[in-house]
mmCIF file of C-alpha atoms in Angstrom:
data_model
loop_
_atom_site.group_PDB
_atom_site.id
_atom_site.type_symbol
_atom_site.label_atom_id
_atom_site.label_comp_id
_atom_site.label_asym_id
_atom_site.label_seq_id
_atom_site.Cartn_x
_atom_site.Cartn_y
_atom_site.Cartn_z
ATOM 1 C CA MET A 1 -0.009 0.017 0.005
ATOM 2 C CA LEU A 2 1.168 3.494 -0.860
ATOM 3 C CA THR A 3 -0.762 6.427 0.585
ATOM 4 C CA PHE A 4 -0.421 9.849 -1.033
ATOM 5 C CA THR A 5 -1.456 13.147 0.548
ATOM 6 C CA VAL A 6 -1.540 16.252 -1.644
ATOM 7 C CA LEU A 7 0.344 18.886 0.390
ATOM 8 C CA GLY A 8 -0.171 21.371 -2.487
ATOM 9 C CA SER A 9 -1.933 21.116 -5.797
ATOM 10 C CA GLY A 10 -1.177 24.570 -7.225
ATOM 11 C CA GLY A 11 1.524 25.989 -9.438
ATOM 12 C CA ASN A 12 3.947 28.841 -9.309
ATOM 13 C CA SER A 13 1.465 31.230 -7.655
ATOM 14 C CA PRO A 14 -0.755 30.394 -4.682
ATOM 15 C CA ILE A 15 -4.509 30.567 -5.007
ATOM 16 C CA PRO A 16 -5.686 33.085 -3.892
ATOM 17 C CA THR A 17 -3.023 35.260 -5.401
ATOM 18 C CA PRO A 18 -2.377 38.604 -3.687
ATOM 19 C CA THR A 19 -3.749 41.600 -5.686
ATOM 20 C CA CYS A 20 -6.026 39.375 -7.802
ATOM 21 C CA ARG A 21 -9.816 39.635 -7.547
ATOM 22 C CA CYS A 22 -10.769 37.074 -10.186
ATOM 23 C CA ARG A 23 -13.582 34.598 -9.454
ATOM 24 C CA VAL A 24 -11.066 31.838 -8.672
ATOM 25 C CA CYS A 25 -9.164 33.849 -6.081
ATOM 26 C CA GLU A 26 -12.288 35.330 -4.519
ATOM 27 C CA ARG A 27 -13.832 31.875 -4.064
ATOM 28 C CA ALA A 28 -10.545 30.646 -2.499
ATOM 29 C CA ARG A 29 -10.561 33.609 -0.109
ATOM 30 C CA THR A 30 -14.104 32.951 0.917
ATOM 31 C CA ASP A 31 -14.092 29.144 1.191
ATOM 32 C CA GLY A 32 -10.442 28.121 1.552
ATOM 33 C CA ILE A 33 -9.480 24.552 0.731
ATOM 34 C CA PRO A 34 -10.325 22.847 -1.654
ATOM 35 C CA HIS A 35 -10.524 26.091 -3.632
ATOM 36 C CA ALA A 36 -7.304 27.458 -2.129
ATOM 37 C CA ARG A 37 -4.069 25.917 -3.418
ATOM 38 C CA HIS A 38 -0.403 25.974 -2.432
ATOM 39 C CA GLY A 39 2.543 24.837 -4.541
ATOM 40 C CA ASN A 40 2.826 21.358 -6.018
ATOM 41 C CA SER A 41 3.932 18.797 -3.421
ATOM 42 C CA LEU A 42 2.987 15.313 -2.231
ATOM 43 C CA TYR A 43 3.633 13.240 0.931
ATOM 44 C CA ILE A 44 3.939 9.458 0.778
ATOM 45 C CA GLU A 45 3.041 8.087 4.193
ATOM 46 C CA GLU A 46 4.643 4.644 4.048
ATOM 47 C CA LEU A 47 7.979 6.142 2.892
ATOM 48 C CA ALA A 48 7.841 9.242 5.097
ATOM 49 C CA ALA A 49 8.733 11.012 1.847
ATOM 50 C CA MET A 50 7.811 14.387 0.452
ATOM 51 C CA VAL A 51 7.864 15.023 -3.294
ATOM 52 C CA ASP A 52 9.242 18.543 -3.983
ATOM 53 C CA ALA A 53 9.571 21.487 -1.600
ATOM 54 C CA PRO A 54 7.702 24.639 -2.630
ATOM 55 C CA GLU A 55 7.685 27.803 -0.529
ATOM 56 C CA PHE A 56 4.753 26.787 1.646
ATOM 57 C CA VAL A 57 5.974 23.340 2.592
ATOM 58 C CA PHE A 58 6.458 24.125 6.328
ATOM 59 C CA GLU A 59 2.847 25.319 6.584
ATOM 60 C CA ASN A 60 1.512 22.377 4.564
ATOM 61 C CA LEU A 61 3.282 19.743 6.645
ATOM 62 C CA GLU A 62 1.870 21.353 9.770
ATOM 63 C CA ARG A 63 -1.630 21.496 8.247
ATOM 64 C CA GLU A 64 -1.561 17.719 7.647
ATOM 65 C CA ASP A 65 -0.002 17.019 11.092
ATOM 66 C CA ILE A 66 3.032 15.285 9.551
ATOM 67 C CA ASP A 67 5.928 14.808 11.944
ATOM 68 C CA ASP A 68 7.981 12.171 10.123
ATOM 69 C CA LEU A 69 10.077 13.356 7.158
ATOM 70 C CA GLU A 70 12.827 10.970 6.122
ATOM 71 C CA TYR A 71 13.089 11.586 2.358
ATOM 72 C CA ILE A 72 12.604 14.509 -0.023
ATOM 73 C CA PHE A 73 12.188 13.535 -3.678
ATOM 74 C CA LEU A 74 13.150 16.476 -5.892
ATOM 75 C CA THR A 75 11.865 16.515 -9.465
ATOM 76 C CA HIS A 76 13.583 19.712 -10.695
ATOM 77 C CA TRP A 77 15.132 22.979 -9.716
ATOM 78 C CA HIS A 78 12.351 25.499 -10.525
ATOM 79 C CA PRO A 79 11.641 27.706 -7.493
ATOM 80 C CA ASP A 80 8.052 26.527 -7.111
ATOM 81 C CA HIS A 81 9.445 23.055 -6.472
ATOM 82 C CA SER A 82 12.661 23.819 -4.630
ATOM 83 C CA ALA A 83 12.330 27.158 -2.809
ATOM 84 C CA GLY A 84 11.258 25.361 0.384
ATOM 85 C CA LEU A 85 14.328 23.098 0.632
ATOM 86 C CA ARG A 86 15.216 24.769 3.928
ATOM 87 C CA ILE A 87 12.841 22.171 5.271
ATOM 88 C CA VAL A 88 15.988 20.034 5.650
ATOM 89 C CA GLN A 89 16.669 22.186 8.762
ATOM 90 C CA SER A 90 13.422 21.117 10.390
ATOM 91 C CA ARG A 91 14.173 19.123 13.578
ATOM 92 C CA SER A 92 12.627 18.272 16.890
ATOM 93 C CA MET A 93 14.546 20.265 19.489
ATOM 94 C CA GLU A 94 12.926 18.588 22.504
ATOM 95 C CA ARG A 95 16.128 16.801 23.551
ATOM 96 C CA MET A 96 18.196 19.953 22.991
ATOM 97 C CA PHE A 97 15.895 21.882 25.317
ATOM 98 C CA ASP A 98 16.033 19.163 27.985
ATOM 99 C CA ASP A 99 19.657 17.958 27.736
ATOM 100 C CA PRO A 100 22.409 20.597 28.134
ATOM 101 C CA ASP A 101 24.970 18.208 26.613
ATOM 102 C CA HIS A 102 22.984 17.802 23.371
ATOM 103 C CA GLY A 103 23.763 20.877 21.239
ATOM 104 C CA LEU A 104 22.669 22.455 17.986
ATOM 105 C CA VAL A 105 25.151 20.641 15.700
ATOM 106 C CA GLU A 106 24.334 17.244 17.141
ATOM 107 C CA THR A 107 20.628 18.021 16.770
ATOM 108 C CA ALA A 108 21.120 19.097 13.158
ATOM 109 C CA ARG A 109 22.871 15.831 12.283
ATOM 110 C CA THR A 110 20.370 13.587 14.059
ATOM 111 C CA ASP A 111 17.470 11.988 12.169
ATOM 112 C CA ARG A 112 18.369 13.981 9.101
ATOM 113 C CA PRO A 113 16.354 13.498 5.894
ATOM 114 C CA THR A 114 17.776 12.300 2.594
ATOM 115 C CA LEU A 115 17.385 14.332 -0.560
ATOM 116 C CA VAL A 116 16.576 11.901 -3.398
ATOM 117 C CA THR A 117 17.044 13.026 -7.015
ATOM 118 C CA THR A 118 19.565 12.779 -9.845
ATOM 119 C CA GLU A 119 23.034 14.285 -9.618
ATOM 120 C CA ARG A 120 22.210 16.774 -12.376
ATOM 121 C CA VAL A 121 19.039 18.013 -10.736
ATOM 122 C CA TYR A 122 20.980 18.422 -7.470
ATOM 123 C CA GLU A 123 23.759 20.383 -9.132
ATOM 124 C CA ARG A 124 21.324 22.573 -11.064
ATOM 125 C CA THR A 125 19.418 23.302 -7.856
ATOM 126 C CA CYS A 126 22.643 24.263 -6.105
ATOM 127 C CA GLU A 127 23.449 26.637 -8.975
ATOM 128 C CA LEU A 128 20.188 28.418 -8.157
ATOM 129 C CA TYR A 129 20.421 28.119 -4.360
ATOM 130 C CA ASP A 130 24.001 27.810 -3.188
ATOM 131 C CA GLY A 131 22.681 27.608 0.350
ATOM 132 C CA VAL A 132 21.336 24.140 -0.414
ATOM 133 C CA ARG A 133 24.859 22.860 -0.898
ATOM 134 C CA HIS A 134 25.952 24.564 2.298
ATOM 135 C CA PHE A 135 23.079 23.084 4.321
ATOM 136 C CA ILE A 136 23.720 19.555 2.983
ATOM 137 C CA GLU A 137 27.441 19.273 2.405
ATOM 138 C CA ASP A 138 28.883 21.668 4.984
ATOM 139 C CA VAL A 139 26.403 21.646 7.868
ATOM 140 C CA GLY A 140 25.042 18.150 7.327
ATOM 141 C CA PHE A 141 21.350 18.920 7.577
ATOM 142 C CA ALA A 142 20.576 16.206 5.021
ATOM 143 C CA GLY A 143 22.102 13.347 3.126
ATOM 144 C CA THR A 144 21.785 12.690 -0.612
ATOM 145 C CA HIS A 145 20.922 9.710 -2.749
ATOM 146 C CA PHE A 146 21.376 10.015 -6.499
ATOM 147 C CA LEU A 147 19.147 7.676 -8.392
ATOM 148 C CA ASP A 148 21.258 7.771 -11.547
ATOM 149 C CA ALA A 149 23.908 5.986 -9.444
ATOM 150 C CA GLU A 150 21.535 3.372 -8.075
ATOM 151 C CA PRO A 151 17.828 2.969 -7.310
ATOM 152 C CA LEU A 152 16.663 3.550 -3.751
ATOM 153 C CA THR A 153 14.883 0.842 -1.756
ATOM 154 C CA ILE A 154 12.757 1.775 1.250
ATOM 155 C CA GLY A 155 11.271 -1.316 2.865
ATOM 156 C CA GLU A 156 9.379 -3.061 0.078
ATOM 157 C CA THR A 157 9.355 -0.044 -2.255
ATOM 158 C CA THR A 158 11.946 0.663 -4.933
ATOM 159 C CA ILE A 159 12.311 4.124 -6.416
ATOM 160 C CA GLU A 160 13.908 4.786 -9.794
ATOM 161 C CA ALA A 161 14.491 7.934 -11.838
ATOM 162 C CA VAL A 162 13.409 8.724 -15.401
ATOM 163 C CA PRO A 163 15.498 11.839 -16.175
ATOM 164 C CA TYR A 164 14.361 14.310 -18.819
ATOM 165 C CA SER A 165 15.151 17.818 -20.058
ATOM 166 C CA LEU A 166 13.032 20.803 -19.143
ATOM 167 C CA SER A 167 13.826 22.538 -22.405
ATOM 168 C CA GLY A 168 14.269 19.694 -24.874
ATOM 169 C CA ASN A 169 18.066 19.909 -25.093
ATOM 170 C CA LEU A 170 20.651 17.432 -23.762
ATOM 171 C CA ASP A 171 20.592 18.872 -20.241
ATOM 172 C CA MET A 172 18.677 16.308 -18.215
ATOM 173 C CA ASP A 173 17.808 18.798 -15.464
ATOM 174 C CA ALA A 174 14.544 17.160 -14.289
ATOM 175 C CA THR A 175 13.390 13.717 -13.353
ATOM 176 C CA ALA A 176 10.255 11.673 -12.989
ATOM 177 C CA PHE A 177 10.047 8.926 -10.385
ATOM 178 C CA VAL A 178 8.868 5.309 -10.744
ATOM 179 C CA LEU A 179 7.810 3.653 -7.466
ATOM 180 C CA ARG A 180 7.374 -0.101 -7.379
ATOM 181 C CA GLN A 181 5.968 -1.979 -4.396
ATOM 182 C CA GLY A 182 5.126 -5.615 -5.091
ATOM 183 C CA GLU A 183 2.635 -5.555 -7.996
ATOM 184 C CA THR A 184 1.937 -1.837 -7.590
ATOM 185 C CA THR A 185 3.581 0.752 -9.868
ATOM 186 C CA VAL A 186 3.275 4.509 -9.519
ATOM 187 C CA VAL A 187 4.705 7.163 -11.838
ATOM 188 C CA LEU A 188 5.325 10.730 -10.608
ATOM 189 C CA ALA A 189 5.902 13.203 -13.414
ATOM 190 C CA THR A 190 4.319 16.148 -11.707
ATOM 191 C CA ASP A 191 5.327 19.190 -13.750
ATOM 192 C CA ASP A 192 7.149 20.543 -16.813
ATOM 193 C CA ALA A 193 7.364 17.060 -18.337
ATOM 194 C CA HIS A 194 6.844 18.024 -21.993
ATOM 195 C CA TYR A 195 10.081 16.281 -23.005
ATOM 196 C CA LEU A 196 9.671 13.187 -20.828
ATOM 197 C CA ASP A 197 10.321 10.086 -22.924
ATOM 198 C CA GLU A 198 7.143 8.053 -22.471
ATOM 199 C CA ASP A 199 8.941 4.950 -23.784
ATOM 200 C CA GLU A 200 10.988 5.013 -20.567
ATOM 201 C CA LEU A 201 7.872 4.608 -18.450
ATOM 202 C CA PRO A 202 6.597 1.207 -17.248
ATOM 203 C CA ASP A 203 3.879 -0.534 -19.261
ATOM 204 C CA ASP A 204 1.566 -1.327 -16.351
ATOM 205 C CA ILE A 205 0.927 1.790 -14.203
ATOM 206 C CA ASP A 206 -1.551 1.750 -11.362
ATOM 207 C CA LEU A 207 -1.340 5.474 -10.654
ATOM 208 C CA ALA A 208 0.217 8.292 -12.681
ATOM 209 C CA VAL A 209 0.561 11.754 -11.188
ATOM 210 C CA PHE A 210 0.899 14.202 -14.081
ATOM 211 C CA GLU A 211 0.612 17.966 -14.430
ATOM 212 C CA CYS A 212 -2.819 19.299 -15.347
ATOM 213 C CA GLY A 213 -1.648 21.193 -18.434
ATOM 214 C CA TYR A 214 -2.842 24.660 -19.318
ATOM 215 C CA PHE A 215 -6.185 25.687 -20.796
ATOM 216 C CA THR A 216 -6.481 28.108 -23.710
ATOM 217 C CA GLU A 217 -9.992 29.275 -22.729
ATOM 218 C CA THR A 218 -11.933 29.991 -19.552
ATOM 219 C CA PRO A 219 -14.922 27.735 -18.745
ATOM 220 C CA ALA A 220 -17.087 30.475 -20.355
ATOM 221 C CA GLY A 221 -15.102 30.197 -23.571
ATOM 222 C CA THR A 222 -13.072 33.443 -23.326
ATOM 223 C CA GLN A 223 -9.590 33.105 -24.797
ATOM 224 C CA ILE A 224 -6.946 33.275 -22.040
ATOM 225 C CA LEU A 225 -3.705 33.495 -23.980
ATOM 226 C CA THR A 226 -2.483 35.683 -26.839
ATOM 227 C CA GLU A 227 -0.180 34.495 -29.610
ATOM 228 C CA VAL A 228 2.754 36.000 -27.729
ATOM 229 C CA ASP A 229 1.760 34.035 -24.613
ATOM 230 C CA GLY A 230 1.590 30.844 -26.657
ATOM 231 C CA ALA A 231 5.141 31.329 -27.873
ATOM 232 C CA ILE A 232 6.376 31.820 -24.310
ATOM 233 C CA LEU A 233 4.614 28.618 -23.203
ATOM 234 C CA GLY A 234 6.130 26.566 -25.989
ATOM 235 C CA ASP A 235 7.735 24.094 -23.536
ATOM 236 C CA GLU A 236 4.506 23.666 -21.571
ATOM 237 C CA LEU A 237 1.840 21.034 -22.172
ATOM 238 C CA THR A 238 -1.787 21.919 -22.761
ATOM 239 C CA HIS A 239 -4.521 20.089 -20.943
ATOM 240 C CA ALA A 240 -5.488 18.466 -24.238
ATOM 241 C CA GLU A 241 -1.921 17.210 -24.648
ATOM 242 C CA ILE A 242 -1.995 15.754 -21.137
ATOM 243 C CA LEU A 243 -5.159 13.862 -22.005
ATOM 244 C CA GLU A 244 -3.393 12.469 -25.063
ATOM 245 C CA ARG A 245 -0.463 11.394 -22.882
ATOM 246 C CA ILE A 246 -2.844 9.608 -20.521
ATOM 247 C CA GLU A 247 -4.383 7.772 -23.448
ATOM 248 C CA ARG A 248 -0.945 6.653 -24.691
ATOM 249 C CA VAL A 249 0.485 5.669 -21.323
ATOM 250 C CA ASP A 250 -2.816 4.165 -20.173
ATOM 251 C CA PRO A 251 -2.508 4.209 -16.349
ATOM 252 C CA ASP A 252 -5.343 2.633 -14.339
ATOM 253 C CA ARG A 253 -5.758 5.951 -12.452
ATOM 254 C CA THR A 254 -4.423 9.446 -13.052
ATOM 255 C CA LEU A 255 -4.125 12.338 -10.602
ATOM 256 C CA LEU A 256 -3.610 15.760 -12.200
ATOM 257 C CA THR A 257 -1.829 18.439 -10.193
ATOM 258 C CA GLU A 258 0.111 21.687 -10.791
ATOM 259 C CA ILE A 259 -3.188 23.523 -11.158
ATOM 260 C CA GLU A 260 -2.227 27.066 -11.939
ATOM 261 C CA HIS A 261 -4.053 30.328 -11.217
ATOM 262 C CA LEU A 262 -3.737 30.950 -14.972
ATOM 263 C CA TYR A 263 -6.150 28.153 -15.715
ATOM 264 C CA ALA A 264 -9.091 30.291 -14.526
ATOM 265 C CA ARG A 265 -10.980 27.401 -12.915
ATOM 266 C CA THR A 266 -12.407 26.787 -9.475
ATOM 267 C CA HIS A 267 -12.468 23.445 -7.701
ATOM 268 C CA GLU A 268 -16.079 23.073 -8.803
ATOM 269 C CA ASP A 269 -15.084 23.625 -12.438
ATOM 270 C CA PHE A 270 -12.612 20.766 -12.177
ATOM 271 C CA LEU A 271 -15.229 18.525 -10.583
ATOM 272 C CA GLU A 272 -17.445 19.127 -13.606
ATOM 273 C CA LEU A 273 -14.558 18.132 -15.902
ATOM 274 C CA GLU A 274 -13.946 14.987 -13.836
ATOM 275 C CA ALA A 275 -17.504 13.878 -14.495
ATOM 276 C CA ASP A 276 -16.652 13.638 -18.195
ATOM 277 C CA TYR A 277 -13.417 11.671 -17.681
ATOM 278 C CA ASP A 278 -12.738 8.041 -16.772
ATOM 279 C CA GLY A 279 -10.118 7.316 -14.131
ATOM 280 C CA ILE A 280 -8.866 10.927 -13.946
ATOM 281 C CA GLN A 281 -9.018 13.053 -10.793
ATOM 282 C CA PHE A 282 -7.914 16.615 -10.219
ATOM 283 C CA ALA A 283 -5.809 17.118 -7.117
ATOM 284 C CA TYR A 284 -6.705 19.490 -4.306
ATOM 285 C CA ASP A 285 -4.805 20.417 -1.149
ATOM 286 C CA GLY A 286 -5.379 17.828 1.564
ATOM 287 C CA LEU A 287 -6.576 15.045 -0.767
ATOM 288 C CA THR A 288 -5.459 11.584 0.363
ATOM 289 C CA LEU A 289 -5.584 8.489 -1.811
ATOM 290 C CA GLY A 290 -4.190 4.990 -1.504
ATOM 291 C CA VAL A 291 -2.795 2.719 -4.179
ATOM 292 C CA SER A 292 -2.462 -1.053 -3.974
ATOM 293 C CA ARG A 293 -3.048 -4.007 -6.182
ATOM 294 C CA VAL A 294 -3.414 -7.726 -5.574
ATOM 295 C CA ARG A 295 -3.354 -9.763 -8.737
ATOM 296 C CA PRO A 296 -4.965 -13.189 -8.983
ATOM 297 C CA PHE A 297 -2.720 -16.228 -9.435
#
């Protein structure tokens, strides 16, 4: 069994977004979750693992009452997935407050989490945030495990990387994750995966977590993007393209996340879309779902 909690289902801007009075933000201000969204992040209970670390990760872990964080899976270096990596500093200081011989350094290096990614994603992230290297390599707040060197096994679950390029060149500066536990297979390709090689994915996927993809029109049919906008978003997938990917990859279930403010849709709008889809669910903050499979002999 693998149990996933959506810490954040949004994109690079929170919903509600400060200064915005659109119908999406106003509904989120009034009603909160599930209309309100923080940055894209998951928690996997059985692995005590978090997938990505956006800015609001401290708050989101507190909201879900999570007090066990042993692994951080990092998909790529973009700030909305990595700007919260100071979470590696998060420690219980109970013993430090009670034991005068147990100091700050010893506390920092006790029960430290492991950052799990590829070496290139790690290096690219450190280029953006040099403090990450300092926290991990100098201070020792966290360890590292690079999946391009070897897969990671946690109990009965094996985690492998499927590296890809964010911009379609030879720089493999992002990665998807494949989790296998017995007969259960989960694929996490949660954002900016336009250039993900689908041939590298497993054939039999129980759950795929993909990005939602952007919409070109509001639910009312008003065009959202100009031609100039479309050129800027050339490396992004549309929602229609995500649906095509789902049809090709053919997972049993799909969870769509990275739901941006730009998409101009409330939680209720996404529920209406779900009603027309088979096996596809739109993520929302606080959603929990389990994945397991027992196959007959």
